[in-house]
Coordinates of C-alpha atoms and ligand atoms in Angstrom, one line a residue:
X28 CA 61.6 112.7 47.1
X29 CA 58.7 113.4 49.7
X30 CA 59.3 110.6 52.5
X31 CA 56.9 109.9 55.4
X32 CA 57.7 110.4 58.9
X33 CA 56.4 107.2 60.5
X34 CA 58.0 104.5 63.2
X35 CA 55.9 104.8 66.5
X36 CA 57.4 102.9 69.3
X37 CA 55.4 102.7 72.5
X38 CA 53.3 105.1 71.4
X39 CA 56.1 107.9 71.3
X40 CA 56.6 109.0 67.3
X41 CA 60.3 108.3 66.5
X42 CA 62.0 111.1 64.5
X43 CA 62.6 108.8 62.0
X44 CA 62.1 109.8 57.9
X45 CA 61.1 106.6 55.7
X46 CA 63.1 107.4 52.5
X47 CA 65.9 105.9 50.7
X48 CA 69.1 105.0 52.1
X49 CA 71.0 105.7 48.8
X50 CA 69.9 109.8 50.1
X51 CA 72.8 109.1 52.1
X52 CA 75.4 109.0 50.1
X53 CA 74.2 110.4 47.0
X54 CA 74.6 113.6 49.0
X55 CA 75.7 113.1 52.8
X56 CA 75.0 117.1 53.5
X57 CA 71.6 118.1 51.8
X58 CA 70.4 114.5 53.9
X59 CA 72.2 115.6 57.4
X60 CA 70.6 119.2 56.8
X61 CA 67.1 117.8 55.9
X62 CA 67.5 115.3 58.9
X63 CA 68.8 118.7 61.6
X64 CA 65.8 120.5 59.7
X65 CA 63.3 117.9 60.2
X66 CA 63.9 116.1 63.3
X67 CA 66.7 118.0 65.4
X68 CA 69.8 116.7 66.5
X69 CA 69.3 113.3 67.1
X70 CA 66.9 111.2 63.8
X71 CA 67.2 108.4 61.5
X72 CA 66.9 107.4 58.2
X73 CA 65.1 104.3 56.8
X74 CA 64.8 101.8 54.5
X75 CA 63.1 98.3 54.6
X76 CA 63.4 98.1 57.9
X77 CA 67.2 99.1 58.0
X78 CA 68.4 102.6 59.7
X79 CA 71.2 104.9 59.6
X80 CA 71.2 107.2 62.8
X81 CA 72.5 110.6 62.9
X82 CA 73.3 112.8 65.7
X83 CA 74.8 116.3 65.7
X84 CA 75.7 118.3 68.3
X85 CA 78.7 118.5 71.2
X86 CA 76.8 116.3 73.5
X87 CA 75.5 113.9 70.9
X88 CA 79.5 114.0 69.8
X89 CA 80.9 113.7 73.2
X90 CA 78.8 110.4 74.0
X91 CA 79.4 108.7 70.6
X92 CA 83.3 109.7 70.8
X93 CA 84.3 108.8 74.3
X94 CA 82.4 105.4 74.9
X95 CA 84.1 103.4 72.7
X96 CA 83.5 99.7 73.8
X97 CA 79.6 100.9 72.4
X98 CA 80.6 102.8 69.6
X99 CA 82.7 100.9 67.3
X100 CA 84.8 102.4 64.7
X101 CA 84.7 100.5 60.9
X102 CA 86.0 102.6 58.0
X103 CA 85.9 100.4 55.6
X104 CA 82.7 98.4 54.4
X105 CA 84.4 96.3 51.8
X106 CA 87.0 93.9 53.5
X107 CA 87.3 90.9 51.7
X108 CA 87.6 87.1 52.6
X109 CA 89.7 86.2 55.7
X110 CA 93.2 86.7 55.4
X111 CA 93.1 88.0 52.2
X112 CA 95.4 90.8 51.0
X113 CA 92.1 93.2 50.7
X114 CA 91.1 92.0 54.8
X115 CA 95.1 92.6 55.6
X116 CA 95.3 96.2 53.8
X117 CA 91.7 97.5 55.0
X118 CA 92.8 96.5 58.6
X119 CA 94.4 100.0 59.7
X120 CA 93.4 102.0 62.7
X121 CA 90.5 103.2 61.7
X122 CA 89.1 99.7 61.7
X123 CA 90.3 98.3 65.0
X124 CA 88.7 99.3 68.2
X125 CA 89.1 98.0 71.6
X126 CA 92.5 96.7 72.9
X127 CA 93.7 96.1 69.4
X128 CA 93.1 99.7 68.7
X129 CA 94.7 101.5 71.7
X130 CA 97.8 99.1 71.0
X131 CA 98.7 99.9 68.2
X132 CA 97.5 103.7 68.4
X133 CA 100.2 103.7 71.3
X134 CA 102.6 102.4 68.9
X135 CA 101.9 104.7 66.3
X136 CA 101.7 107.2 68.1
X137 CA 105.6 108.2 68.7
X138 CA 106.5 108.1 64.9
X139 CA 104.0 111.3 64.8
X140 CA 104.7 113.0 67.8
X141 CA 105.3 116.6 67.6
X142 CA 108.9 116.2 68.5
X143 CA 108.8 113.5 65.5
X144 CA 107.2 115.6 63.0
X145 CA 110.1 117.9 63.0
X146 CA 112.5 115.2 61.3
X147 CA 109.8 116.3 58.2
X148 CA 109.9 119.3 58.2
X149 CA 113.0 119.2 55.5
X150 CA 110.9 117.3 53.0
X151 CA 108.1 119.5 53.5
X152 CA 110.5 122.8 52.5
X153 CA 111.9 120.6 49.7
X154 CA 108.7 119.7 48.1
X155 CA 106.8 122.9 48.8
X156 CA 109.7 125.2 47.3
X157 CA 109.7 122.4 44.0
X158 CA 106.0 123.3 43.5
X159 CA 106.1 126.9 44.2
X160 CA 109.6 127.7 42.0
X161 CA 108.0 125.8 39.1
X162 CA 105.2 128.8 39.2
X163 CA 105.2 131.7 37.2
X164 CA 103.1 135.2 37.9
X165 CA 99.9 135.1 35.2
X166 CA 99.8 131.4 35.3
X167 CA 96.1 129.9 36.0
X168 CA 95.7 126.2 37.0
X169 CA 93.1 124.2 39.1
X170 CA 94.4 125.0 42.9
X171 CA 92.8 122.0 44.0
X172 CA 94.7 119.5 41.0
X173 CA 97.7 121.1 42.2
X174 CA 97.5 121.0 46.0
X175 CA 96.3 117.3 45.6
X176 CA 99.5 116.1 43.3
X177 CA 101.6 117.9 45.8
X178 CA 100.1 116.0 48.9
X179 CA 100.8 112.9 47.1
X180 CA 104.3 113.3 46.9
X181 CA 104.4 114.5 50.5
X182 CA 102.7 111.8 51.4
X183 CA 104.5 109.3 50.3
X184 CA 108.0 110.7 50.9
X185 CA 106.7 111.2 54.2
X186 CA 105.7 107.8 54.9
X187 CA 107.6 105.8 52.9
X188 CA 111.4 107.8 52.5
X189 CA 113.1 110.4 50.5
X190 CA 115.9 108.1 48.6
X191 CA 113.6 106.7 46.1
X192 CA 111.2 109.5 45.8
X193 CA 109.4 108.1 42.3
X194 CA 108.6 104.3 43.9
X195 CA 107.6 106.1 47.0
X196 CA 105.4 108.0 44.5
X197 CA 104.2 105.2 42.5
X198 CA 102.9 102.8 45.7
X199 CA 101.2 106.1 46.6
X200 CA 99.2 106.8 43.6
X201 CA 98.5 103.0 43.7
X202 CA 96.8 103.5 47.2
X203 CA 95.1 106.3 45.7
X204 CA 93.5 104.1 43.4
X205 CA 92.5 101.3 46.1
X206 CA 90.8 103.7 48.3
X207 CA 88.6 105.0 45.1
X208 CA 87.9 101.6 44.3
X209 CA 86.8 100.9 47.8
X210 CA 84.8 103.8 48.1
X211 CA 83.1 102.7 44.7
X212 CA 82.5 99.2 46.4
X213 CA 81.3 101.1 49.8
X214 CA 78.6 102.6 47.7
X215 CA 77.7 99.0 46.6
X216 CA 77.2 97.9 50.4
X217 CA 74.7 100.8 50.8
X218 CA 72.7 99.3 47.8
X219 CA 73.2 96.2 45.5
X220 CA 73.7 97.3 42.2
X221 CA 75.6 94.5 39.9
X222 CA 77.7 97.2 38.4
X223 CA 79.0 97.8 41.1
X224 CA 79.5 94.3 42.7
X225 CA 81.1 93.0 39.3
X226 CA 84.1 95.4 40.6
X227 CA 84.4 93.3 43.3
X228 CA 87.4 91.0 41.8
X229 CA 88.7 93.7 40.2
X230 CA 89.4 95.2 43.8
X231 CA 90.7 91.8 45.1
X232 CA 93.1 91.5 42.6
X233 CA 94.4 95.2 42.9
X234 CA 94.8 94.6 47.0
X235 CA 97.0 91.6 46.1
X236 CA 99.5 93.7 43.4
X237 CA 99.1 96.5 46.3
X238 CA 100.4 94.6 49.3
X239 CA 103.1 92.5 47.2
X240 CA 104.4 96.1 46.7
X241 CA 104.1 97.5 50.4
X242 CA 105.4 94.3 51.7
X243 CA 108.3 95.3 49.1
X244 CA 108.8 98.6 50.4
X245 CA 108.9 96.8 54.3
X246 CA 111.6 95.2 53.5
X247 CA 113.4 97.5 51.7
X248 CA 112.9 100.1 54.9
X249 CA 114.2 97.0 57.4
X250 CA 117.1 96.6 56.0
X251 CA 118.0 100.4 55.6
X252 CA 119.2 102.2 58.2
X253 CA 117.9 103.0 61.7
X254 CA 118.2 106.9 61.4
X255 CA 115.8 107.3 58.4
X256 CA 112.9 109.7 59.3
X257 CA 110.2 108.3 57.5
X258 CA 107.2 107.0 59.2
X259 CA 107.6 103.3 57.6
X260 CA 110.8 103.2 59.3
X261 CA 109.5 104.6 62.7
X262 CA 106.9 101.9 62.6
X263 CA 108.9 99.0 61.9
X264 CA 111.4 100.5 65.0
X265 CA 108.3 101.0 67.3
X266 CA 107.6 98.4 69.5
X267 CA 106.2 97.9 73.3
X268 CA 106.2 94.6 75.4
X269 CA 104.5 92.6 73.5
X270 CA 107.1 93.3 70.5
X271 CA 106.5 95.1 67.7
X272 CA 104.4 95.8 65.2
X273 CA 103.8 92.9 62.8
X274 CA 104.2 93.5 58.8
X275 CA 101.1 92.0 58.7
X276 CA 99.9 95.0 60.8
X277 CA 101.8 97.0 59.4
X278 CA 100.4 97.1 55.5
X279 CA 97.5 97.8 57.0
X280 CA 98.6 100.6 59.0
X281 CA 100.8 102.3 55.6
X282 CA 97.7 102.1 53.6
X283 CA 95.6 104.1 56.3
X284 CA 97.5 106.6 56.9
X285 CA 98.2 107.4 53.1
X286 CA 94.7 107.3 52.6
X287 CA 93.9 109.4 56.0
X288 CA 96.6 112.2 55.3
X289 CA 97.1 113.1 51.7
X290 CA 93.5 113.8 50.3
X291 CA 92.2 115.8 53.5
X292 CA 95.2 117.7 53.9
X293 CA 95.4 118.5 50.2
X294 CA 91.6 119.8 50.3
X295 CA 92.5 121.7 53.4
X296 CA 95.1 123.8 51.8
X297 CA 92.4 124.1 48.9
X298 CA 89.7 125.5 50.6
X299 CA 91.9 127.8 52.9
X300 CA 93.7 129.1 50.2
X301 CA 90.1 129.4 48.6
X302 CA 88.7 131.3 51.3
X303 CA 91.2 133.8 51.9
X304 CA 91.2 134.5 48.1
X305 CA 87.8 135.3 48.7
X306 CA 88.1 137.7 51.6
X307 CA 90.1 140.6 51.5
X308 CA 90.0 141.5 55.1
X309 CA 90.9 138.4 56.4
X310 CA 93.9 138.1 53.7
X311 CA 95.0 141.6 53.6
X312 CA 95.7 141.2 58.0
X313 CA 97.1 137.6 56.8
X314 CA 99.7 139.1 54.5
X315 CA 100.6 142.1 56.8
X316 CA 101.5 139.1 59.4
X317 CA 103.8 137.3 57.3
X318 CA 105.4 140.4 56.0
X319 CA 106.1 141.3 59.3
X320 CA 106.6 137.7 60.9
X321 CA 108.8 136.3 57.9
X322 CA 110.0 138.8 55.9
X323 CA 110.1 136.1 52.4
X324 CA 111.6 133.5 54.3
X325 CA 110.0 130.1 54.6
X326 CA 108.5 129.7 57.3
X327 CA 110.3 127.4 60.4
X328 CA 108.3 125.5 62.8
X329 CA 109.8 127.9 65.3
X330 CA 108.3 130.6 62.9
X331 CA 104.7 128.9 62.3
X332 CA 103.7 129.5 66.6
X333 CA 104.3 133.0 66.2
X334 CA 101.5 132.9 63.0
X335 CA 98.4 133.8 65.3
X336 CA 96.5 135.1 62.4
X337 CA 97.1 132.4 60.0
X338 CA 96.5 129.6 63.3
X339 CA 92.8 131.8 62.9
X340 CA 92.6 131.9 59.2
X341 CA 93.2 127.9 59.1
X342 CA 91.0 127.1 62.0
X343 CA 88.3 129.3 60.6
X344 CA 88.7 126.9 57.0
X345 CA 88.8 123.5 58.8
X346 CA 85.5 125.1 60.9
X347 CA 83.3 126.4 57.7
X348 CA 84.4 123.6 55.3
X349 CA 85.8 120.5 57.0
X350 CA 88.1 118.2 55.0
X351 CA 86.5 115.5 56.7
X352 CA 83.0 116.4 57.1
X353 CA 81.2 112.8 58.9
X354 CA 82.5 109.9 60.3
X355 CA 80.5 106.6 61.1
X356 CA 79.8 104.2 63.9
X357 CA 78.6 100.8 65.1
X358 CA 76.9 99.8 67.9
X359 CA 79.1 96.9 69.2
X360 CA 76.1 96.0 72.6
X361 CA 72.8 97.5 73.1
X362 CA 72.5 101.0 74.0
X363 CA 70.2 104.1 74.4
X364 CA 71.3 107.3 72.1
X365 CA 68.9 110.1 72.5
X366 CA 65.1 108.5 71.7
X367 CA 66.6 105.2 70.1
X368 CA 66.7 102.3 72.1
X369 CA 69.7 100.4 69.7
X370 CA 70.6 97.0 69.4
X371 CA 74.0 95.8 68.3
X372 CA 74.9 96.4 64.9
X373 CA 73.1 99.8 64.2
X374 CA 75.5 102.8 61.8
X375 CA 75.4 106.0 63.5
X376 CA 76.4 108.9 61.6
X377 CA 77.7 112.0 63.0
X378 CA 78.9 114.9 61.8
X379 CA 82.2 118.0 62.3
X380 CA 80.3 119.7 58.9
X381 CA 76.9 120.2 60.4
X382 CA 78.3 120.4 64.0
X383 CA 80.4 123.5 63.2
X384 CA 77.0 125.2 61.4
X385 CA 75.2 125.3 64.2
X386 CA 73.8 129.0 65.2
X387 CA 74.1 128.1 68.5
X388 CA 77.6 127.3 68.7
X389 CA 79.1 129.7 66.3
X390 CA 77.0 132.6 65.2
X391 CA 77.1 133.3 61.5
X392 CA 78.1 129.9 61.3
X393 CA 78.0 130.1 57.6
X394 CA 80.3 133.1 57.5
X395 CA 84.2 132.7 57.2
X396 CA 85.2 135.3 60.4
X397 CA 89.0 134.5 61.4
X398 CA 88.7 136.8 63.9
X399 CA 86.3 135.2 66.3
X400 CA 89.0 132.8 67.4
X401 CA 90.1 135.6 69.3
X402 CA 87.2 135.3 71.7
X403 CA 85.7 131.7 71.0
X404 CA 87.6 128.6 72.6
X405 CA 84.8 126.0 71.8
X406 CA 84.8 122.9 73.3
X407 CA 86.3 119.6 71.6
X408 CA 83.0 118.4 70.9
X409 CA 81.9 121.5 69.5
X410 CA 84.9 122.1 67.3
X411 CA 86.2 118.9 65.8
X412 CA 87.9 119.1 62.0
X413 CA 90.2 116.1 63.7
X414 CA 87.9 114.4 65.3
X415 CA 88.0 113.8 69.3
X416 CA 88.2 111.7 71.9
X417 CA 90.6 108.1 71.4
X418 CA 90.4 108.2 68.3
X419 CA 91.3 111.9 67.7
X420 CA 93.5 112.2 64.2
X421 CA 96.6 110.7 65.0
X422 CA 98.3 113.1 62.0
X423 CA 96.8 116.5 63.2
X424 CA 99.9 117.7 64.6
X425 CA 101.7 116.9 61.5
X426 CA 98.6 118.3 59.6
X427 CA 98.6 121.7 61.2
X428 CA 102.5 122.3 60.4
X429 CA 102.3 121.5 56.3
X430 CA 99.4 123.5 56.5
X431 CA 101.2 126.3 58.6
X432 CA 104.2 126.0 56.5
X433 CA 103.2 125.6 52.9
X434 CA 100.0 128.5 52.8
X435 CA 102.4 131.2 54.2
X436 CA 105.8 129.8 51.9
X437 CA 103.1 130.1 48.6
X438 CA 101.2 133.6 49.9
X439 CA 104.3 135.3 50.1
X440 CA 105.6 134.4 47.0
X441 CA 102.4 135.1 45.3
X442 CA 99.1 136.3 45.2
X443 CA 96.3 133.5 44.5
X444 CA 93.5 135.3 43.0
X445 CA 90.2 133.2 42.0
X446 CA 89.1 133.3 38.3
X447 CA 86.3 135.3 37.8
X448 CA 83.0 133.5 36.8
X449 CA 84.2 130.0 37.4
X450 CA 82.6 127.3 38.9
X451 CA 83.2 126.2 42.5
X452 CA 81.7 123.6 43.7
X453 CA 82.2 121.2 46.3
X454 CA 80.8 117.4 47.5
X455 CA 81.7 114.9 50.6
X456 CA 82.9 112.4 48.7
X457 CA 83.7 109.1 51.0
X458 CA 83.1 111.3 54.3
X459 CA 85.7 114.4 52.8
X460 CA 84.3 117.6 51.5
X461 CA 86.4 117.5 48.4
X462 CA 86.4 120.1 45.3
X463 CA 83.9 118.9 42.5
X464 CA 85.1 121.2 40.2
X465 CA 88.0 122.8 38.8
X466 CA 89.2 126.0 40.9
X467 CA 90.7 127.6 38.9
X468 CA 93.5 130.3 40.2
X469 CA 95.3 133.1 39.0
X470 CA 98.8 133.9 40.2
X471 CA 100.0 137.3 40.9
X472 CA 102.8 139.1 42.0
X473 CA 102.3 139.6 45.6
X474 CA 101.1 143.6 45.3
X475 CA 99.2 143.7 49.0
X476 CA 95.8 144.5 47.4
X477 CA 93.2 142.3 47.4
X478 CA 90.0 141.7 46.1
X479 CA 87.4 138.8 45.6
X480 CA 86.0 137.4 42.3
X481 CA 82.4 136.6 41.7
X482 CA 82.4 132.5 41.1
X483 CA 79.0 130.6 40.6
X484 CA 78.4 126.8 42.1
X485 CA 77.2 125.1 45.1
X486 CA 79.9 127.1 47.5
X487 CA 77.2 129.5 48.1
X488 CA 75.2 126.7 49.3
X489 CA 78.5 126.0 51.5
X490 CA 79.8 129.2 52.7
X491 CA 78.7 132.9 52.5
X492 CA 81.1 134.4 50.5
X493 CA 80.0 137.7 51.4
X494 CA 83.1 140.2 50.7
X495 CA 82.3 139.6 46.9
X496 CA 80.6 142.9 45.7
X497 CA 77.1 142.4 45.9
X498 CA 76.8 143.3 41.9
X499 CA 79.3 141.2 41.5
X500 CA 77.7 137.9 42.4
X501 CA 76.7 134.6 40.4
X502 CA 74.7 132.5 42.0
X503 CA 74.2 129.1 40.0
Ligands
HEM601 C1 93.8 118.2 57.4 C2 94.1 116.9 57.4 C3 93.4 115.9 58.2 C4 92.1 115.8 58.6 C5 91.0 116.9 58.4 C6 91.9 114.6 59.4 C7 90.8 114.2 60.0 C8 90.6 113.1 60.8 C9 89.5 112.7 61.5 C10 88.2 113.6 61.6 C11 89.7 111.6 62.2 C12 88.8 110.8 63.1 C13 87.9 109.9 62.4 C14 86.9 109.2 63.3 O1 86.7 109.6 64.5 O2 86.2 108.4 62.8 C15 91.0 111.1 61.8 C16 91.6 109.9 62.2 C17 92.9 109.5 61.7 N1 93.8 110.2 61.0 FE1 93.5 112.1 60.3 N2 93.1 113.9 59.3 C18 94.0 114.7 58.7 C19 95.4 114.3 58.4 C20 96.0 113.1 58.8 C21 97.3 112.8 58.6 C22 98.4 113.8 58.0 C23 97.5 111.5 59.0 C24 98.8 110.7 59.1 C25 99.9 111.0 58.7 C26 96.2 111.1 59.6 C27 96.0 109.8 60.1 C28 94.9 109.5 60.8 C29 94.7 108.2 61.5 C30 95.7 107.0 61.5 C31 93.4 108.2 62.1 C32 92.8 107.1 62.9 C33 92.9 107.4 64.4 C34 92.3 106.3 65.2 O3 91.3 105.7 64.8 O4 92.8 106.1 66.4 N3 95.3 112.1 59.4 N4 91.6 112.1 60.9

């Protein structure tokens, strides 16, 4: 639609587009890019009277990011009637701020230190060498499917213990569901729309099956043993002088980080393992590195520091196409951001996707180049796939090592060639840039030759996929 710019305060013209809010969410990049286009880095968006803000940008990032008694944190929009199961669940990290916050992020904090991390790096081997030894060479499959069903297992063997691998499994998937049905009901906050609302018992009920179950799985976890390297059982150990955490708490803090880790990790591996596909170069110095670093072993975490170029490769992916590409904020007092004079209560919306595109920070932003890491140490404002600042991902450490583990354990044990022609598209979807369509692979044996297949879809909208040979390329 063609929206007026209006909103004159004092005289001084706002950078503020009157449109609809649904814009938003319909589709959060081609409305952040028409907002940088339009306005700049700092602009709003608005409806009856009601605004979202959005500022991109280091400085813009570093403000809203470090002052966080102004800038609130509230993930999710739906959370249900005091001390309900749906408030109790929805009540995780990402939705506590202030002292409450830094609590229990200090608690949390130990059960995914790096040293902890290393007590999973067995079930990461485990489950990565299932997945890969139930491949064959000339098999196709949707990457993305795959890397997604893998994630959830790792996830919740992870977080919730390897002994009963299938419950672990089956509480997972059941989170899955809870956080699409919250997203659906997120959508209904933006705009009423009675569809949407009539799901609103349906996600009331779910929440109370889901907690009986995690509350189930507590218990279970207390009265096992205190050597168990799961993160339940590093929760329910964790404690400070005020005690520990509370189960209460603590269902809130198991759904979170399911619903934090498995998706954006599993569309990480997707889109790097997409990207290199897709450039030869890039792949080609990739595999000469594991050849020489690994020699068809997988990969230790000993191993995975000594992987410069795949460190490049996977900070390049998280840089061109973030897994989690905006985040959102409140006003909790009155404040000035850029032209706006905010009251309480105002959503500000800012963003690692558009960030990491901007000429001026990364030239050929659109390009994926590995090999500028070599010369580019951006700031943490300027490069941010995890966030910064406070409330920085918590998992990133634990992130970067299944990332760093399971790309080089699958690219030496085959090559991952894209199918010619298909469709790649991609969407943020509940702030992640998640895979709209199938992508389909091919697996090879690993020959050392590479090449990239022409594929049509919004990618090119995304990324330039510019090794694909110029007569090669389909452009939906
Ligand atoms: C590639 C994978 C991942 C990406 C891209 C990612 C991204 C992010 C980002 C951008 C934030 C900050 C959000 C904000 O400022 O509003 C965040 C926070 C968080 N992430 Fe991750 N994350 C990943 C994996 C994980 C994993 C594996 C876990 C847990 C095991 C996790 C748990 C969390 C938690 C608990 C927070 C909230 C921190 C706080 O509010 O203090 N994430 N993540």
């Amino acid at each position: 639609m063609d929206a007026d710019v209006v909103s004159l305060t004092g005289g001084r013209p706002l950078p503020v587009l009157q449109g609809s809010l649904l814009d938003f969410p319909d589709d959060p990049i081609a409305c952040m890019r028409r907002q940088l286009r339009q306005f700049g880095h700092a602009s709003a968006l608005e409806q009856d009277g009601q605004r979202i803000h959005f500022v991109f940008g280091q400085d813009y990032n570093h403000q809203v990011l470090t002052n966080t008694a102004v800038f609130h944190s509230r993930f999710f929009a739906v959370r249900g009637p005091r001390k309900s199961p749906q408030r109790r669940l929805s009540s995780g990290l990402l939705s506590q701020n202030g002292d409450e916050h830094k609590r229990n992020r200090r608690l949390m904090m130990e059960a995914l230190s790096k040293k902890a991390i290393q007590g999973y790096t067995d079930t990461i081997r485990i489950l990565a060498e299932q997945m890969i030894n139930g491949w064959q060479p000339g098999q196709e499959f949707d990457l993305n499917r795959e890397m997604t069903e893998f994630m959830l297992r790792l996830t919740s063997t992870i977080l919730f213990g390897l002994d009963d691998p299938e419950l672990a499994y089956t509480i997972g998937r059941k989170i899955d569901h809870w956080v699409h049905l919250n997203h659906e009901m997120g959508m209904g906050a933006f705009v009423s729309d009675p569809d949407i609302s009539s799901r609103y018992p349906e996600l009331l009920e779910f929440s109370r099956g889901l907690e009986a179950e995690i509350a189930g799985l507590i218990q279970l976890r207390r009265d096992g043993s205190q050597n168990e390297t799961n993160l339940l059982s590093l929760l329910l150990h964790a404690h400070d002088e005020q005690g520990a955490i509370s189960d209460e708490t603590l269902i809130g803090q198991a759904a979170l980080l399911f619903a934090a880790a498995h998706l954006t990790t599993a569309h990480s591996l997707t889109w790097t393992l997409f990207l290199l596909a897709q450039h030869p170069s890039a792949m080609g110095e990739l595999h000469a590195e594991l050849t020489r670093e690994l020699n068809g072993q997988f990969p230790s975490p000993d191993d995975v520091e000594r992987l410069s170029c795949m460190e490049r490769c996977i900070k390049e992916s998280m840089r061109v196409l973030p897994a989690s590409s905006y985040s959102q904020r409140i006003t909790a007092l009155p404040t000035e951001l850029g032209p706006f004079s905010l009251s309480a209560g105002q959503g500000i919306v800012f963003s690692q996707f558009i960030t990491h595109h901007l000429p001026e920070l990364y030239p050929e932003p659109d390009a994926f180049l590995p090999r500028r890491w070599e010369t580019i140490t951006p700031s943490p404002y300027a490069y941010l796939p995890f966030g910064s600042g406070p409330r920085m991902c918590i998992g990133a450490p634990l992130a970067m090592l299944i990332l760093k583990m399971v790309i080089p354990a699958i690219l030496q044990r085959f090559q991952v060639n894209v199918v010619p022609g298909i469709d790649v598209s991609g969407k943020v979807i509940s702030t992640m840039l998640s895979p709209t369509s199938r992508i389909m692979v091919h697996l090879g044996e690993p020959t050392g030759k590479f090449g990239a297949q022409p594929v049509c879809g919004n990618i090119h909208d995304l990324v330039e996929l510019r090794e694909i040979p110029k007569r090669n390329r389909v452009v939906a």
